[in-house]
CSV table of C-alpha atoms in Angstrom, one decimal:
chain,number,residue,atom,x,y,z
A,1,MET,CA,109.9,-32.9,-66.9
A,2,THR,CA,107.1,-32.3,-64.4
A,3,ALA,CA,106.0,-28.7,-64.0
A,4,PRO,CA,106.0,-27.2,-60.5
A,5,SER,CA,102.2,-26.8,-60.6
A,6,ASP,CA,101.8,-30.5,-61.0
A,7,PHE,CA,103.3,-31.1,-57.6
A,8,ASN,CA,100.8,-31.6,-54.7
A,9,LEU,CA,102.0,-29.0,-52.2
A,10,THR,CA,99.2,-29.8,-49.7
A,11,PRO,CA,100.6,-31.7,-46.6
A,12,GLU,CA,99.1,-34.9,-45.5
A,13,LEU,CA,97.2,-34.1,-42.4
A,14,ASP,CA,97.1,-37.1,-40.1
A,15,ALA,CA,95.8,-35.9,-36.8
A,16,THR,CA,94.2,-32.9,-35.1
A,17,LEU,CA,95.4,-30.4,-32.5
A,18,VAL,CA,92.8,-28.8,-30.2
A,19,PHE,CA,93.6,-25.6,-28.5
A,20,ARG,CA,91.7,-24.1,-25.4
A,21,VAL,CA,91.5,-20.4,-26.0
A,22,ALA,CA,90.8,-17.5,-23.6
A,23,TYR,CA,90.2,-14.0,-24.8
A,24,ASP,CA,89.0,-10.6,-23.7
A,25,GLY,CA,86.6,-9.7,-26.6
A,26,SER,CA,86.5,-6.0,-26.0
A,27,SER,CA,88.8,-5.1,-28.9
A,28,TYR,CA,87.5,-7.5,-31.5
A,29,SER,CA,84.5,-7.6,-34.0
A,30,GLY,CA,83.6,-11.1,-32.8
A,31,PHE,CA,85.4,-14.5,-33.1
A,32,ALA,CA,84.8,-15.1,-36.9
A,33,GLU,CA,87.1,-13.7,-39.4
A,34,GLN,CA,85.8,-10.6,-41.3
A,35,PRO,CA,87.6,-8.6,-44.1
A,36,GLY,CA,89.2,-5.5,-42.7
A,37,GLN,CA,88.1,-6.2,-39.1
A,38,ALA,CA,90.1,-7.2,-36.1
A,39,THR,CA,88.8,-10.7,-35.0
A,40,VAL,CA,89.9,-13.4,-32.6
A,41,ALA,CA,90.0,-16.0,-35.3
A,42,GLY,CA,92.1,-13.8,-37.5
A,43,GLU,CA,94.8,-13.3,-34.7
A,44,LEU,CA,94.8,-17.1,-34.0
A,45,ARG,CA,95.2,-17.9,-37.6
A,46,ARG,CA,98.0,-15.5,-38.0
A,47,ALA,CA,99.8,-16.8,-35.0
A,48,ILE,CA,99.5,-20.6,-35.8
A,49,GLU,CA,100.3,-20.1,-39.5
A,50,THR,CA,103.5,-18.2,-38.5
A,51,LEU,CA,104.6,-21.1,-36.3
A,52,LEU,CA,103.7,-23.8,-38.8
A,53,ARG,CA,104.7,-21.8,-41.8
A,54,ARG,CA,101.6,-22.9,-43.9
A,55,PRO,CA,97.9,-22.1,-44.3
A,56,ILE,CA,95.6,-23.9,-41.9
A,57,ASP,CA,92.0,-24.8,-41.5
A,58,LEU,CA,90.6,-23.5,-38.2
A,59,THR,CA,87.3,-24.5,-36.7
A,60,CYS,CA,85.8,-23.1,-33.4
A,61,ALA,CA,83.3,-24.6,-30.9
A,62,GLY,CA,81.1,-21.6,-31.2
A,63,ARG,CA,81.3,-18.2,-32.7
A,64,THR,CA,81.0,-15.3,-30.2
A,65,ASP,CA,79.8,-11.8,-31.1
A,66,ALA,CA,81.7,-8.6,-30.9
A,67,GLY,CA,82.6,-7.7,-27.3
A,68,VAL,CA,81.9,-11.2,-25.9
A,69,HIS,CA,84.7,-12.9,-23.9
A,70,ALA,CA,85.9,-16.5,-23.5
A,71,VAL,CA,87.4,-18.5,-20.7
A,72,ALA,CA,87.4,-21.8,-22.6
A,73,GLN,CA,86.8,-21.5,-26.3
A,74,TYR,CA,88.1,-24.5,-28.3
A,75,ILE,CA,89.6,-24.6,-31.8
A,76,SER,CA,90.7,-27.5,-33.9
A,77,VAL,CA,93.4,-27.5,-36.5
A,78,PRO,CA,94.4,-30.5,-38.7
A,79,VAL,CA,98.1,-31.2,-38.6
A,80,THR,CA,100.8,-33.5,-40.0
A,81,ASP,CA,102.6,-36.2,-38.0
A,82,ALA,CA,105.7,-34.1,-38.1
A,83,GLU,CA,103.9,-31.2,-36.6
A,84,LEU,CA,102.8,-33.4,-33.7
A,85,ALA,CA,106.5,-33.3,-32.6
A,86,LEU,CA,106.0,-29.7,-31.3
A,87,THR,CA,105.6,-30.1,-27.6
A,88,ARG,CA,103.0,-28.4,-25.4
A,89,ARG,CA,105.6,-26.1,-23.9
A,90,ARG,CA,106.7,-25.0,-27.3
A,91,TRP,CA,103.1,-24.2,-28.3
A,92,LEU,CA,102.4,-22.3,-25.2
A,93,ARG,CA,105.6,-20.2,-25.4
A,94,ALA,CA,105.2,-19.6,-29.2
A,95,MET,CA,101.6,-18.5,-28.9
A,96,ASP,CA,102.4,-16.2,-25.9
A,97,ALA,CA,105.0,-14.4,-28.1
A,98,LEU,CA,102.8,-14.4,-31.3
A,99,LEU,CA,99.3,-13.6,-29.9
A,100,PRO,CA,98.1,-10.1,-28.6
A,101,LYS,CA,98.0,-10.0,-24.9
A,102,ASP,CA,94.2,-10.2,-24.7
A,103,ILE,CA,94.2,-13.7,-26.4
A,104,ALA,CA,95.8,-16.7,-24.8
A,105,ILE,CA,96.1,-20.4,-25.6
A,106,ASN,CA,95.9,-22.2,-22.2
A,107,GLU,CA,96.0,-25.9,-23.2
A,108,VAL,CA,96.9,-28.0,-26.2
A,109,TYR,CA,95.4,-31.4,-26.9
A,110,ARG,CA,95.9,-34.1,-29.5
A,111,ALA,CA,92.8,-35.6,-31.2
A,112,ARG,CA,92.0,-38.1,-34.0
A,113,LYS,CA,92.0,-37.2,-37.6
A,114,GLY,CA,88.8,-35.5,-38.5
A,115,PHE,CA,87.9,-34.3,-35.0
A,116,SER,CA,86.0,-31.0,-35.1
A,117,ALA,CA,85.8,-28.5,-32.2
A,118,ARG,CA,82.4,-27.6,-33.5
A,119,PHE,CA,80.7,-30.8,-34.6
A,120,ASP,CA,82.1,-33.0,-31.9
A,121,ALA,CA,80.9,-30.7,-29.0
A,122,ARG,CA,78.2,-32.2,-26.9
A,123,SER,CA,77.3,-28.9,-25.2
A,124,ARG,CA,78.4,-25.3,-24.8
A,125,THR,CA,78.2,-23.3,-21.5
A,126,TYR,CA,78.0,-19.5,-21.2
A,127,THR,CA,77.8,-17.3,-18.1
A,128,TYR,CA,76.4,-13.7,-18.1
A,129,ARG,CA,77.5,-11.4,-15.3
A,130,ILE,CA,75.5,-8.5,-14.0
A,131,ALA,CA,76.4,-5.9,-11.3
A,132,ASP,CA,72.8,-5.1,-10.3
A,133,ARG,CA,73.6,-2.2,-7.9
A,134,ASP,CA,74.1,1.5,-7.8
A,135,ALA,CA,77.9,1.3,-7.1
A,136,ARG,CA,80.0,1.0,-10.2
A,137,PRO,CA,82.0,-2.1,-10.6
A,138,VAL,CA,85.7,-1.2,-11.1
A,139,LEU,CA,88.1,-4.1,-11.6
A,140,SER,CA,85.4,-6.4,-13.0
A,141,ARG,CA,83.9,-3.7,-15.2
A,142,GLY,CA,85.0,-5.1,-18.6
A,143,ALA,CA,83.2,-8.4,-18.0
A,144,VAL,CA,80.0,-7.4,-16.4
A,145,TRP,CA,76.8,-5.5,-17.3
A,146,TRP,CA,76.4,-2.6,-14.8
A,147,HIS,CA,72.7,-2.5,-14.5
A,148,ARG,CA,72.5,0.0,-11.7
A,149,TYR,CA,69.2,-1.3,-10.4
A,150,PRO,CA,68.7,-4.4,-8.1
A,151,LEU,CA,67.0,-7.3,-9.8
A,152,ASP,CA,64.5,-9.8,-8.3
A,153,VAL,CA,66.5,-12.9,-8.7
A,154,GLU,CA,63.7,-15.1,-7.4
A,155,ALA,CA,61.4,-13.9,-10.1
A,156,MET,CA,64.0,-14.4,-12.8
A,157,SER,CA,64.8,-17.9,-11.5
A,158,ALA,CA,61.1,-18.8,-11.6
A,159,ALA,CA,61.2,-18.0,-15.4
A,160,CYS,CA,64.2,-20.3,-16.0
A,161,PRO,CA,62.3,-23.7,-16.2
A,162,ALA,CA,60.6,-22.5,-19.3
A,163,LEU,CA,63.9,-22.5,-21.1
A,164,LEU,CA,64.7,-26.1,-20.5
A,165,GLY,CA,64.5,-28.9,-23.1
A,166,GLU,CA,64.4,-28.9,-26.9
A,167,GLN,CA,62.2,-26.2,-28.4
A,168,ASP,CA,62.1,-23.4,-31.0
A,169,PHE,CA,64.2,-20.4,-29.7
A,170,LYS,CA,63.4,-18.2,-32.7
A,171,SER,CA,62.2,-15.4,-30.4
A,172,PHE,CA,65.7,-15.0,-29.0
A,173,CYS,CA,67.6,-15.0,-32.4
A,174,LYS,CA,68.7,-12.1,-34.3
A,175,VAL,CA,66.1,-11.7,-37.1
A,176,ALA,CA,68.5,-11.8,-40.0
A,177,SER,CA,70.2,-14.9,-38.8
A,178,ALA,CA,66.9,-16.8,-38.4
A,179,VAL,CA,65.9,-16.5,-42.1
A,180,GLY,CA,65.8,-20.0,-43.7
A,181,LYS,CA,67.6,-21.7,-40.8
A,182,PRO,CA,66.5,-24.1,-38.1
A,183,THR,CA,66.0,-22.3,-34.8
A,184,HIS,CA,65.4,-25.4,-32.5
A,185,ARG,CA,68.0,-25.8,-29.7
A,186,CYS,CA,68.2,-27.9,-26.6
A,187,VAL,CA,68.9,-26.2,-23.3
A,188,MET,CA,70.0,-28.5,-20.4
A,189,ARG,CA,70.7,-25.9,-17.7
A,190,ALA,CA,69.6,-22.3,-17.0
A,191,GLU,CA,70.3,-21.0,-13.5
A,192,PHE,CA,71.2,-17.9,-11.4
A,193,GLY,CA,74.1,-17.6,-8.9
A,194,HIS,CA,76.5,-15.3,-7.3
A,195,GLU,CA,80.2,-14.9,-7.4
A,196,VAL,CA,82.8,-12.6,-6.0
A,197,ALA,CA,85.5,-11.1,-8.4
A,198,PHE,CA,88.1,-8.7,-7.1
A,199,GLY,CA,86.0,-8.3,-4.0
A,200,GLU,CA,82.9,-7.3,-6.0
A,201,ASP,CA,79.6,-9.2,-5.7
A,202,ILE,CA,78.3,-10.2,-9.1
A,203,LEU,CA,75.1,-11.9,-10.1
A,204,THR,CA,75.6,-14.7,-12.6
A,205,PHE,CA,73.3,-16.4,-15.1
A,206,THR,CA,74.7,-19.6,-16.5
A,207,ILE,CA,73.1,-21.5,-19.4
A,208,GLU,CA,74.2,-24.8,-21.1
A,209,GLY,CA,72.9,-26.1,-24.4
A,210,ASN,CA,73.7,-28.1,-27.3
A,211,ALA,CA,74.2,-25.0,-29.4
A,212,PHE,CA,73.1,-21.4,-29.5
A,213,LEU,CA,71.5,-19.1,-32.0
A,214,HIS,CA,72.9,-15.6,-32.9
A,215,SER,CA,72.5,-13.3,-29.8
A,216,MET,CA,70.4,-16.0,-28.2
A,217,VAL,CA,71.9,-15.9,-24.7
A,218,ARG,CA,72.0,-12.1,-24.5
A,219,THR,CA,68.4,-11.8,-25.6
A,220,ILE,CA,67.4,-14.4,-23.0
A,221,VAL,CA,69.2,-12.3,-20.4
A,222,GLY,CA,67.5,-9.1,-21.7
A,223,THR,CA,64.1,-10.9,-21.3
A,224,LEU,CA,65.0,-12.1,-17.9
A,225,VAL,CA,66.0,-8.7,-16.7
A,226,GLU,CA,62.5,-7.3,-17.8
A,227,ILE,CA,61.1,-9.9,-15.3
A,228,GLY,CA,63.7,-9.0,-12.7
A,229,MET,CA,62.6,-5.4,-13.0
A,230,HIS,CA,58.9,-6.5,-12.3
A,231,ARG,CA,58.0,-5.2,-15.8
A,232,ARG,CA,56.8,-8.7,-16.7
A,233,LYS,CA,55.8,-11.8,-14.7
A,234,PRO,CA,57.8,-15.0,-14.8
A,235,GLU,CA,55.1,-16.7,-16.9
A,236,TRP,CA,55.8,-14.3,-19.7
A,237,MET,CA,58.9,-16.4,-20.6
A,238,ARG,CA,56.7,-19.1,-21.8
A,239,GLU,CA,54.7,-16.7,-23.9
A,240,VAL,CA,57.8,-15.3,-25.5
A,241,ILE,CA,59.1,-18.7,-26.5
A,242,ASP,CA,55.7,-19.8,-28.0
A,243,ALA,CA,55.5,-16.6,-30.0
A,244,CYS,CA,58.6,-17.6,-32.2
A,245,ASP,CA,58.9,-13.8,-32.9
A,246,ARG,CA,61.9,-11.7,-31.9
A,247,THR,CA,59.6,-8.7,-31.2
A,248,ALA,CA,58.0,-10.7,-28.5
A,249,ALA,CA,61.1,-10.9,-26.4
A,250,GLY,CA,63.1,-8.4,-24.3
A,251,PRO,CA,66.1,-6.3,-25.4
A,252,THR,CA,69.4,-7.8,-26.1
A,253,ALA,CA,71.8,-7.4,-23.1
A,254,PRO,CA,75.2,-5.8,-23.7
A,255,ALA,CA,77.9,-8.0,-25.0
A,256,CYS,CA,80.4,-7.1,-22.3
A,257,GLY,CA,78.7,-9.2,-19.6
A,258,LEU,CA,78.8,-12.5,-21.7
A,259,THR,CA,81.6,-15.1,-21.4
A,260,PHE,CA,82.0,-18.4,-23.2
A,261,MET,CA,82.9,-20.6,-20.3
A,262,GLY,CA,83.4,-24.0,-21.8
A,263,VAL,CA,82.6,-26.9,-24.1
A,264,ASP,CA,81.8,-30.5,-23.2
A,265,TYR,CA,83.5,-33.2,-25.3
A,266,ASP,CA,83.9,-37.0,-24.9
A,267,PRO,CA,86.9,-37.0,-22.6
A,268,ALA,CA,88.4,-39.9,-24.4
A,269,GLU,CA,88.7,-37.8,-27.6
A,270,LEU,CA,91.2,-35.2,-26.2
A,271,VAL,CA,94.6,-36.0,-24.8
A,272,VAL,CA,96.9,-33.3,-23.5
A,273,LEU,CA,100.0,-32.9,-25.6
A,274,ASP,CA,103.3,-33.9,-23.9
């Protein structure tokens, strides 16, 4: 007689489900799971495992720090053929019931076996929002940095070209995270703009890259704000990058203003679930 421990209880995982996730990161200690801490990944795992009634492997496109938000974070979960029978509508309704109200799954895709939300991403895009005025933002306050002082956007824009291309961004990485790890990244886009949210004018900085280091975007923003306050000239950005030293850059901007906006994948890889 075969002992129960001899049975292979691991299901055969034949495909991958990919979820587009939005969240308000204000109440969480970042995306990644941490013992004893409320995290976005922890809540997603709990909800998905409740529906599937089994443990899952969960991979995200990019980890976000405590307090950082997302409009379109992506996670991938290997599933069985039988689990693919769950419809898009069933997933959305179940996740609405099982997730906290500050986390939402907004779309569900089917992908090939072995697809990874992290390793199959071609680029990630973040937007940092700043209210650079003396009037306090009200309805948008949870997703912007209220800077209180007007910034010279022209000067900050003049510094952006130095960020483009593949180079060493060690100056913008949290020191402990850079030890013994590669710090080269490729930035394809870095630009300022404006948008109106709830009737409030907001300054935006959008950056797209193949990947980002720990606190990289927020430290870039803090460095740009030094330029926007005329404490430094636009040419300083090149000096900061070449230094490869965190102490050469500006301060790290607050987490509340940063939002993970999206991920670029090969469109042929993702098919919206029926």
